[in-house]
XYZ file of C-alpha atoms in Angstrom:
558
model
C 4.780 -5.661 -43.615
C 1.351 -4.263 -42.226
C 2.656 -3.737 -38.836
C 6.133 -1.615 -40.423
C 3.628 0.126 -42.372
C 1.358 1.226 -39.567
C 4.958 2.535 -37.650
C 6.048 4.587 -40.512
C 2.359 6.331 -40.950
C 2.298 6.905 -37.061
C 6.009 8.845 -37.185
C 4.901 10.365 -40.533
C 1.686 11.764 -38.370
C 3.601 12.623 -35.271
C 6.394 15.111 -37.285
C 3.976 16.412 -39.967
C 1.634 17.332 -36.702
C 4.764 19.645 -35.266
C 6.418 20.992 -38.137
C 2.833 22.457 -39.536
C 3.300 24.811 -36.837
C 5.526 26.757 -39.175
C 3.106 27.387 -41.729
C 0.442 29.641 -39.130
C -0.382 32.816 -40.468
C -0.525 35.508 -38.270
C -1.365 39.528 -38.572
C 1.690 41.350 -39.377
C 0.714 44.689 -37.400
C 3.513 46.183 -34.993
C 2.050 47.018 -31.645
C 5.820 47.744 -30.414
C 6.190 50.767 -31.848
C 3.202 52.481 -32.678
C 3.314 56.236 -33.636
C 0.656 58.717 -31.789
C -0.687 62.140 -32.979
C -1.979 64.595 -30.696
C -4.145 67.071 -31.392
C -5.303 70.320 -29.386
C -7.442 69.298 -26.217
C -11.485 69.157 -27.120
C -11.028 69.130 -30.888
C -12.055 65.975 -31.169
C -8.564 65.806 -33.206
C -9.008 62.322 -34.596
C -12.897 62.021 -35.144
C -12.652 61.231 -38.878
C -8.905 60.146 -39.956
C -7.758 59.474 -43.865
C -4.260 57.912 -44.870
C -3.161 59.472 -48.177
C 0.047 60.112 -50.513
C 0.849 62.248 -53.360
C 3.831 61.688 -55.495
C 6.732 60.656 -53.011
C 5.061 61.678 -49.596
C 2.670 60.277 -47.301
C 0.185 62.328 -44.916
C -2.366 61.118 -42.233
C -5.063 63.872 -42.501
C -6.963 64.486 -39.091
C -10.573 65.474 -39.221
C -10.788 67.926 -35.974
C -14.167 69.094 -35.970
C -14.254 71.463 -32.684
C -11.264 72.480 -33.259
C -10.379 76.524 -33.644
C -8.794 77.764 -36.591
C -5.577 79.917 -37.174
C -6.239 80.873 -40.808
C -10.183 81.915 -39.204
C -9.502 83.847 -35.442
C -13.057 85.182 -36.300
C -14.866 82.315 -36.092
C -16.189 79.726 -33.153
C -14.650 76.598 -33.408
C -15.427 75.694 -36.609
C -12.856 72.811 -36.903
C -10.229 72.188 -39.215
C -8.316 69.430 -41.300
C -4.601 68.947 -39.745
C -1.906 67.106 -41.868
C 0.512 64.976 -40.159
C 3.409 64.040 -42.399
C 4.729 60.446 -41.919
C 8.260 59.537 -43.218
C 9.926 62.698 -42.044
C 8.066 64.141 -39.196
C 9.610 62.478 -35.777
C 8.787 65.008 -33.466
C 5.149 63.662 -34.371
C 3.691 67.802 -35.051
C 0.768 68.150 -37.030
C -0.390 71.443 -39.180
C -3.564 72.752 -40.257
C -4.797 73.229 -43.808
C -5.014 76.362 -44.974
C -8.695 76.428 -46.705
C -9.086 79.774 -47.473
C -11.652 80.552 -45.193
C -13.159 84.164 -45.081
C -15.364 85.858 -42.763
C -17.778 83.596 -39.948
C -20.811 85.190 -40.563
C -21.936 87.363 -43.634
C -20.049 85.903 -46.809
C -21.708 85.813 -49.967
C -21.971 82.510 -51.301
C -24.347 83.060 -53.931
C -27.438 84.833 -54.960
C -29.688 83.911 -51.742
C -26.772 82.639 -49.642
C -24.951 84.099 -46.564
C -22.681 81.504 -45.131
C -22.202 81.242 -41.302
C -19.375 78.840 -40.431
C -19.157 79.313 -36.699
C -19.417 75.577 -35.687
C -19.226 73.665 -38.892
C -17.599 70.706 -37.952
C -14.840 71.011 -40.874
C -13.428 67.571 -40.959
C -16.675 65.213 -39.579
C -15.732 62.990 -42.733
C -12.877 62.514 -45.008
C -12.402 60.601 -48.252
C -9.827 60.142 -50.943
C -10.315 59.658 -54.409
C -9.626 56.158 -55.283
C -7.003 56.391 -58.230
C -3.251 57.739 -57.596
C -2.621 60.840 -56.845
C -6.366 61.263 -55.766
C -8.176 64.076 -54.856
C -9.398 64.513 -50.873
C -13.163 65.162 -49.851
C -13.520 66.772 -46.569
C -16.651 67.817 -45.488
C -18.716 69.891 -42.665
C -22.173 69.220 -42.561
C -22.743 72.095 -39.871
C -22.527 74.938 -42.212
C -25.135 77.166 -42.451
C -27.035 79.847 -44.764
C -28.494 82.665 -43.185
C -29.984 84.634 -45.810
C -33.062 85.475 -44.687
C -31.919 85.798 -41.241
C -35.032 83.650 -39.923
C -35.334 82.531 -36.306
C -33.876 79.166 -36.905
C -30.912 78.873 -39.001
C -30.766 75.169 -39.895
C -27.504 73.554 -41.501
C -27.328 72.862 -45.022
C -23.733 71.367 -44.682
C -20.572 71.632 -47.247
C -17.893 69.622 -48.907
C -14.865 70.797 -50.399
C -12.245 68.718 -52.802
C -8.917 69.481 -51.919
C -6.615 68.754 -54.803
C -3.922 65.743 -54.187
C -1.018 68.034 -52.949
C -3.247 70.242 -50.782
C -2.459 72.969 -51.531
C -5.014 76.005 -52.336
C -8.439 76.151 -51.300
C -10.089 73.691 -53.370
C -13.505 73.349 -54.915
C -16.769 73.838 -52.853
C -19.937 71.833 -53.020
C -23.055 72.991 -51.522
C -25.318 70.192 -53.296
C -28.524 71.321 -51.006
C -28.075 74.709 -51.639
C -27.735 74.184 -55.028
C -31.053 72.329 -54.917
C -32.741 74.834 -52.498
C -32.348 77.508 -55.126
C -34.178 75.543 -57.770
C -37.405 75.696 -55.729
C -37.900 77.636 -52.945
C -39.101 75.552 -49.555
C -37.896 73.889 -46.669
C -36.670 70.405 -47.934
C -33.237 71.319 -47.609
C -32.917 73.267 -44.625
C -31.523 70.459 -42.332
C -30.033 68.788 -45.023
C -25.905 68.514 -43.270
C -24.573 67.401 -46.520
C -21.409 65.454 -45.929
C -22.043 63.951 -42.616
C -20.478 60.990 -44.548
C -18.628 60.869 -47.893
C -17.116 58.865 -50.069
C -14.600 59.629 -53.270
C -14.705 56.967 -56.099
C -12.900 57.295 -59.075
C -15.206 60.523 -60.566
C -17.888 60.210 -58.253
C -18.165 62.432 -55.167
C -21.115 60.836 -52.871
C -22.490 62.518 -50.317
C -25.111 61.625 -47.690
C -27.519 64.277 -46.827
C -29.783 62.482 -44.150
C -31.953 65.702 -43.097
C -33.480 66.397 -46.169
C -36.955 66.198 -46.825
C -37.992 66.431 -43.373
C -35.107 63.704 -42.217
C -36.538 61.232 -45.072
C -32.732 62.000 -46.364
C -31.214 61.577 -49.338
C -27.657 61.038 -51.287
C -26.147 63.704 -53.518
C -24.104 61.926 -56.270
C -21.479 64.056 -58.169
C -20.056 63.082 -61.723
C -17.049 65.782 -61.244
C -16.190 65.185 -64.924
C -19.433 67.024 -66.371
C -20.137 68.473 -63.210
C -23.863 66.971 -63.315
C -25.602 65.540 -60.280
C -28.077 62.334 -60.217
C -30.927 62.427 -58.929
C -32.849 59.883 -56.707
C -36.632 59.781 -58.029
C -38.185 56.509 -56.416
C -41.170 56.976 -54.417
C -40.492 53.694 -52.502
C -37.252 55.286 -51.169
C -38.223 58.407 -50.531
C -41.753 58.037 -49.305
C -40.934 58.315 -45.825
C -39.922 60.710 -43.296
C -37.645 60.188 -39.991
C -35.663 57.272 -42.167
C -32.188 59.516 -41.969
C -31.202 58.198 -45.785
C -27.409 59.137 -46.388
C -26.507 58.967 -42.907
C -23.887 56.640 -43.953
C -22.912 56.231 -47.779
C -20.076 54.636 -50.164
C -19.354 53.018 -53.430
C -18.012 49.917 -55.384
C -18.355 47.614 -58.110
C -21.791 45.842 -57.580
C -23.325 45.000 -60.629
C -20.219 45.113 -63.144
C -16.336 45.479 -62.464
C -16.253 48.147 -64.484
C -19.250 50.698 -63.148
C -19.364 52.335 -60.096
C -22.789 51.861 -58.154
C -23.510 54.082 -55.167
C -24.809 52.558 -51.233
C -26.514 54.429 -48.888
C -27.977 53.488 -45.142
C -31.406 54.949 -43.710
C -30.798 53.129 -39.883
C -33.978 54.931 -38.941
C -36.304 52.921 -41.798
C -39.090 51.704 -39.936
C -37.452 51.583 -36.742
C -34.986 48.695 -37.613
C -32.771 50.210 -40.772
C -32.329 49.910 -44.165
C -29.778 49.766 -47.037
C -29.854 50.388 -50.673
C -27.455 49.828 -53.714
C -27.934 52.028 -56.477
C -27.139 51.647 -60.057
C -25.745 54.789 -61.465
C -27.216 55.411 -64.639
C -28.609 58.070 -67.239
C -28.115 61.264 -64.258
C -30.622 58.858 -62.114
C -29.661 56.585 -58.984
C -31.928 53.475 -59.623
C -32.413 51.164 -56.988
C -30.928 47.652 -57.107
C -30.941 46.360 -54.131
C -32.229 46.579 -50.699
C -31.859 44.783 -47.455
C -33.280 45.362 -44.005
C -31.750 45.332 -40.272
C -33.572 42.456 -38.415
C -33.614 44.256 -34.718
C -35.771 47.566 -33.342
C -33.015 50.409 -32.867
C -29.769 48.742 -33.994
C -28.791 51.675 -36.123
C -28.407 48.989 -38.954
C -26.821 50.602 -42.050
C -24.950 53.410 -40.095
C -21.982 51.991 -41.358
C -21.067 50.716 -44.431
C -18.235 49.132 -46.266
C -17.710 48.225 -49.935
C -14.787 45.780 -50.299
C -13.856 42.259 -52.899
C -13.415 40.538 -49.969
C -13.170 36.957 -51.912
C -11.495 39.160 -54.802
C -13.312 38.108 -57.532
C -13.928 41.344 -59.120
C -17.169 42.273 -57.340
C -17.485 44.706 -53.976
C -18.971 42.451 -51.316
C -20.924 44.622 -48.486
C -20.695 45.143 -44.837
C -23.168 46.657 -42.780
C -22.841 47.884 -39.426
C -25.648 48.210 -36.536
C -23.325 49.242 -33.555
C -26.513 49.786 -31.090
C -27.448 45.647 -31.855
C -28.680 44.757 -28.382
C -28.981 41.685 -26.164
C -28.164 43.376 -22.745
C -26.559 46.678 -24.169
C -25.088 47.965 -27.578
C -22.864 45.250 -28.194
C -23.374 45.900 -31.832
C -22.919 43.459 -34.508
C -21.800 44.175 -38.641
C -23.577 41.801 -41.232
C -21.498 40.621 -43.807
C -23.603 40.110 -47.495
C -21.269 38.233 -50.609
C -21.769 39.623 -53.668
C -23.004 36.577 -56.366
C -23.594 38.760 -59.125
C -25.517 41.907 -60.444
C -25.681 43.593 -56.851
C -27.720 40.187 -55.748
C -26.243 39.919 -52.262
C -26.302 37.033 -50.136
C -25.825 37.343 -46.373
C -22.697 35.145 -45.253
C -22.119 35.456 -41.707
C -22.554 38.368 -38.424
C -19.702 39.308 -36.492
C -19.693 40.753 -33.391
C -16.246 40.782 -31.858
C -15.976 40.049 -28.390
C -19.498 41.040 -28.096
C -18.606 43.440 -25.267
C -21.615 45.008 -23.073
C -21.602 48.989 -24.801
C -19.065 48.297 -27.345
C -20.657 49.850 -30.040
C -19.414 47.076 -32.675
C -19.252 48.278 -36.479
C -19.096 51.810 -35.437
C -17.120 52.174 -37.762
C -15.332 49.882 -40.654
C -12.530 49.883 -42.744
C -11.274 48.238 -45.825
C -7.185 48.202 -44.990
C -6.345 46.602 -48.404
C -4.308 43.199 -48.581
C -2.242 43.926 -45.397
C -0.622 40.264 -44.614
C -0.607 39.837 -48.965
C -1.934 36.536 -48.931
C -4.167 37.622 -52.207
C -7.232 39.106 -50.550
C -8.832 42.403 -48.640
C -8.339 42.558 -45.015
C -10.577 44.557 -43.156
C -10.567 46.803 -39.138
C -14.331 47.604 -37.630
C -13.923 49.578 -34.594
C -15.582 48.989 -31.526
C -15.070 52.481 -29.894
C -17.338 52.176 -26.544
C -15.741 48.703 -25.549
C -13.577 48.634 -22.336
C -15.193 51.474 -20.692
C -15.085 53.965 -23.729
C -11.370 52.857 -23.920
C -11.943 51.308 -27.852
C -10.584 48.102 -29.597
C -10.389 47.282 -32.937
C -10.927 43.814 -34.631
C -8.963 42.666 -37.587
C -11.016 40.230 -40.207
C -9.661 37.857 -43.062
C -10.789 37.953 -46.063
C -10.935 34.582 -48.015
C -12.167 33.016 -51.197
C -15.338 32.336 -49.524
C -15.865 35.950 -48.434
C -14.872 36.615 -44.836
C -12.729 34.473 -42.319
C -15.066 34.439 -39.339
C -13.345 34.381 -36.299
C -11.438 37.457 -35.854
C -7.502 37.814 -36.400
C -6.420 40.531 -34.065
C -8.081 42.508 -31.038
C -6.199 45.582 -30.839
C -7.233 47.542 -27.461
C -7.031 51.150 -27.093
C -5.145 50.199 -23.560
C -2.105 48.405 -25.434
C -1.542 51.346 -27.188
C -1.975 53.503 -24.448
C -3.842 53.803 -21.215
C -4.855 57.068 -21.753
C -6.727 56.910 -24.645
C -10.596 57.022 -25.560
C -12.907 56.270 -28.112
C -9.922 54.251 -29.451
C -11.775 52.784 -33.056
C -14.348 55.812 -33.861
C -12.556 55.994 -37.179
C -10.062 53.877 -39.219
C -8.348 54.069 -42.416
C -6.180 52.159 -44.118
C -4.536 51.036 -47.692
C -1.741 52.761 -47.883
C 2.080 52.332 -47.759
C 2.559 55.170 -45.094
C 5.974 53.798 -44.307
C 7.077 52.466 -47.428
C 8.248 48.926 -46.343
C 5.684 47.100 -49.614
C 2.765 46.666 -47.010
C -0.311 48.553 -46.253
C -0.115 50.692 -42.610
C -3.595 51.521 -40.566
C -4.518 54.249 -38.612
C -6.636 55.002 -35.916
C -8.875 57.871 -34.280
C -9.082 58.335 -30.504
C -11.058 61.653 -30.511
C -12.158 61.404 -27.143
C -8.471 61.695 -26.278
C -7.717 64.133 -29.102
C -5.194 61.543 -30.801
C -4.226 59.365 -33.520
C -2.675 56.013 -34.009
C -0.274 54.803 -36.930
C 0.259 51.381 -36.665
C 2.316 50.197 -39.233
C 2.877 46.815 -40.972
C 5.783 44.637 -41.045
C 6.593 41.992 -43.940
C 5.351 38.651 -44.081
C 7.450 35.658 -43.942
C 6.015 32.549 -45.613
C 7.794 29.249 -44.356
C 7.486 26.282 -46.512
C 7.726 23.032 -44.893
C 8.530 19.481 -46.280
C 9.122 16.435 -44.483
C 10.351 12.980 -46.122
C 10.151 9.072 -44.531
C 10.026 6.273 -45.857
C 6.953 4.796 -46.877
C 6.803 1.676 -44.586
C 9.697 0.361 -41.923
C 10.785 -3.613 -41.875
C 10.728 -4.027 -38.031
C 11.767 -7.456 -38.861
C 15.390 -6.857 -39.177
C 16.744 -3.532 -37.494
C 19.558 -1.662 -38.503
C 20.471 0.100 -36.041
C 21.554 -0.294 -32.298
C 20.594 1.881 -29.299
C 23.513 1.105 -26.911
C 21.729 -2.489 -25.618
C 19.634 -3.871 -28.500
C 19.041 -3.922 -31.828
C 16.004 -1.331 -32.951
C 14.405 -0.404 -36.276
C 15.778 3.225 -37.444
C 14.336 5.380 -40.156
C 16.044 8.362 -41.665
C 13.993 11.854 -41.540
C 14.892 15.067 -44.252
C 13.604 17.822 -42.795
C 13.215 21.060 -45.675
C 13.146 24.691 -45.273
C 12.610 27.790 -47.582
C 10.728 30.912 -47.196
C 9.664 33.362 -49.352
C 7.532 36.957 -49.339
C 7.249 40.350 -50.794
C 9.872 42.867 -49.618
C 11.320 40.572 -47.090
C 15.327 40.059 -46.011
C 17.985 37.997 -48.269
C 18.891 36.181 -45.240
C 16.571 34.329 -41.951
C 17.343 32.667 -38.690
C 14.450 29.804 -37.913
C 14.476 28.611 -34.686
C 12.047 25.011 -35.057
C 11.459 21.782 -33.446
C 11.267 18.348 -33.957
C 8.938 16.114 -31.747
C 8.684 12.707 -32.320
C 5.260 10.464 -31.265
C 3.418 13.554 -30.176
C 0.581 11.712 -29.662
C 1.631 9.488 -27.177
C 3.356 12.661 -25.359
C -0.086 14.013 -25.008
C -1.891 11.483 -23.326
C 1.574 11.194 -20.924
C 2.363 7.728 -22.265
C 5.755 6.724 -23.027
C 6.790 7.399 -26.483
C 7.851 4.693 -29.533
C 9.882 6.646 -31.307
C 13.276 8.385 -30.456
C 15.552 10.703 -31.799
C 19.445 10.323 -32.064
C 20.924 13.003 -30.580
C 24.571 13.209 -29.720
C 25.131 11.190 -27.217
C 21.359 9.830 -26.536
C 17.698 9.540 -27.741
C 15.386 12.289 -27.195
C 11.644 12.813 -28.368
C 12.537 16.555 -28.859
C 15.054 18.300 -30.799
C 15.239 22.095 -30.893
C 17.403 23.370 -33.748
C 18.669 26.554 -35.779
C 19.030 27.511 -39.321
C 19.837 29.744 -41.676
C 17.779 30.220 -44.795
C 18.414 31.791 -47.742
C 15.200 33.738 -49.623
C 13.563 31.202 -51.593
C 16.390 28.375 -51.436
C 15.925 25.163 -49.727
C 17.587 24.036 -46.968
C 17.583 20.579 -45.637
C 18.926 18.960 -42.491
C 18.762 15.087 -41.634
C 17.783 13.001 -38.534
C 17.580 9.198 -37.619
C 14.723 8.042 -35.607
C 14.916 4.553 -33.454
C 11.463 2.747 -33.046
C 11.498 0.578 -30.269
């Protein structure tokens, strides 16, 4: 009958409505127990922060860039790289890398070169080599030549790869000195190599935004053949005060199988630029290009190469953390990747947008951290709450990026004494061993770092079976006074996930004619209870990994 049909679709829509409820995702990060770092006071212990592993253990290394060093009593603050080991370290100490520093002013570092580290900033940026057992880049772009002991000493800036262990010294790069010595001028002199790095399979980028009179530029190492590229296109380099390399990384643009360099100028023409190179013949060709949209947003400070809809292909975000409408808010542009490093702007986040947050100072592909299939990714908002910091979890999705945001993490849930929370992030890495990716977080205001670890995801699948149509003409069951139509209800359970327990409790309920509960109307459907009719039923079960459990209900309909 029409009317029994109509009944049966209304309870169908009324259960299916509650029991969906089950099947929310949500982020997976512990906030309960996170674990925090601290560094030595003014170090800014935490200004750069990189999770990494070699064999068996797991490290947070801590870029601490005014920090003194142990191994170097002679010189001034010239900051260090502190390791902080994870699975066995609960009194929470960090060390300091022994680098194999010499002398702070003096050294010979080649034919024309006297090195003066007093005030390098060892540790401004960090990177790991993206293979196991990777190599680390760390990097102070402070570090100076003096030479010819002229009247200003300008900073041609260093890396150094540490091998995967971290143990020894490891190998020095000084890519504008290098250059300097091939032609004698001034190009180089402010070039502060390193200011931002990045580590891809054999490819050590570094940006160098204060060469060429602060036109800037990115030095690209193949550390196979140790040969450099070089960047030869006029319409890049044509102009002066554009701070190219001031933020740099790498992915898979044009093929899944090459790596192609980016690079931000946030000082081009007043509103920013970025570029994707192509990586080919010892020469960085341009590819692609695309522009900030707002005077003095520091568009392309920022950058982040993930497959956010994991189709093989790095999809790009670009941050502009001083985007204005009454102050800084800041705002990260989010450009999908269709094909041959064509990208094609999706959406622009901007958090909470916070007065001075300083949005997209910073961001951070953390991997697949709730392993649903795709990248999830952290931008920091470091200035937001009163220089307190928050972080904002994003989704990634088969369309590119989920755009509402999936977790505010504040610098004040952590801990009320912390600053600058979200300057830098890392993630992508099992620090704790549980199957998931952890993330960490610099505070170097406060001289401290955050490890917030993941827990496993539990994925609930729910069923519910009715009939397809009820005969109100001749009810089957009896309420106590009358006769009423009754309809049986199967309720199934099972859950599944990666690394997760044998055995579940679910706690769930049952609500029957939600809809007319809303509106405060009286309901038309009941459920037998012991006893009575209810609309609700709260119940408990245990489940079994990936077996199916079912439990059975009767429904009047009056």
């Amino acid at each position: 009958m029409a009317g029994g049909s109509l009944a049966g679709w209304s309870l169908f829509k009324a259960l299916l409505g509650v029991l969906l409820l089950t099947l929310v995702r949500c982020y997976n990060i512990d906030l309960d127990h996170p674990i925090v770092y601290q560094g030595p006071n003014g170090s800014f212990f935490g200004y750069s922060v990189l999770e990494h592993y070699h064999d068996d253990t797991r490290w947070i290394l801590v870029g601490a860039p005014k920090a003194d060093s142990k191994f170097s009593s002679s010189m001034k603050t010239p900051g260090t790289i502190f390791k902080c080991r994870v699975h066995s370290n609960p009194d929470k100490k960090c060390t300091e890398l022994d680098m194999g520093r010499g002398n702070s002013r003096g050294d010979p570092c080649g034919k024309t070169c006297k090195e003066d580290r007093d005030e390098e900033w060892m540790g401004v940026s960090l990177a790991r080599q993206s293979k196991p057992n990777g190599s680390v880049l760390a990097c102070a772009h402070r570090w100076k030549n003096i030479y010819y002991e002229s009247d200003v000493i300008l900073p041609y800036g260093f890396c150094v790869i540490l091998p995967p262990n971290l143990q020894g010294s490891g190998r020095k790069l000084m890519p504008c000195y290098e250059e300097y010595k091939k032609k004698y001028g001034e190009e180089h002199g402010s070039c502060q190599a390193g200011i931002a790095g990045s580590f891809m399979e054999d490819l050590v980028v570094m940006g160098a935004p204060g060469s060429y009179y602060w036109t800037g530029t990115v030095k690209v190492l193949n550390i196979t053949d140790n040969t450099y590229f070089k960047l030869n296109d006029q319409h890049v380099t044509a102009k002066r005060y554009t701070y190219l390399g001031y933020a740099v990384t790498a992915g898979h643009f044009i093929h899944p199988t090459t790596v192609d360099v980016v690079a931000g100028a946030p000082q081009d023409r007043g509103i920013g630029k970025v570029y994707i190179f192509k990586t080919e013949k010892r020469l960085l060709e341009k590819k692609f290009y695309v522009s900030g949209k707002k005077m003095g947003s520091y568009f392309g400070s920022s950058l982040c190469a993930v497959d956010l809809n994991a189709d093989g292909l790095s999809d790009l975000l670009v941050g502009a953390p001083m985007f204005s409408e009454v102050m800084d808010e800041g705002q990260v542009t989010v450009y999908i990747n269709r094909g041959n490093a064509v990208m094609e702007e999706q959406i622009v986040l901007n958090g909470d947008n916070a007065y001075n947050a300083h949005f997209g100072e910073i961001i951070a592909n953390l991997g697949d951290i709730d392993d649903d299939g795709y990248p999830d990714v952290a931008i920091g908002a470091p200035k937001e709450d009163d220089f307190v910091g928050a972080v904002y979890i994003y989704h990634g999705d088969a369309n590119g990026i989920v755009p509402q945001y999936s977790m505010r993490i504040s610098g004040r849930t952590i801990s009320p004494a912390l600053r600058m929370f979200g300057q830098s992030i890392s993630g992508g890495i099992d620090m704790d061993k549980n199957g998931y990716a952890d993330v960490t977080i610099g505070a170097f205001m406060s001289d401290s770092v955050v490890l917030l670890r993941t827990r496993p995801v539990i994925t609930v699948k729910v069923s519910i079976l009715l009939p397809s149509s009820i005969n109100i003409t001749a009810p089957q069951c009896h309420d106590g006074t009358q006769h009423v139509s009754c309809v049986n209800i199967t309720v199934c359970f099972q859950f599944y996930g990666k690394h997760v327990p044998g055995e579940i409790g679910l706690t769930y309920n049952v609500t029957a004619d939600i809809e007319k509960k809303e509106k405060s109307q009286q309901p038309r459907v009941f459920l037998v209870s012991p006893g009575e009719t209810v609309a609700h039923i709260s119940e408990k079960i245990q489940l079994t990994h990936m077996k199916e459990k079912c439990d059975q209900y009767l429904a009047h309909v009056k």
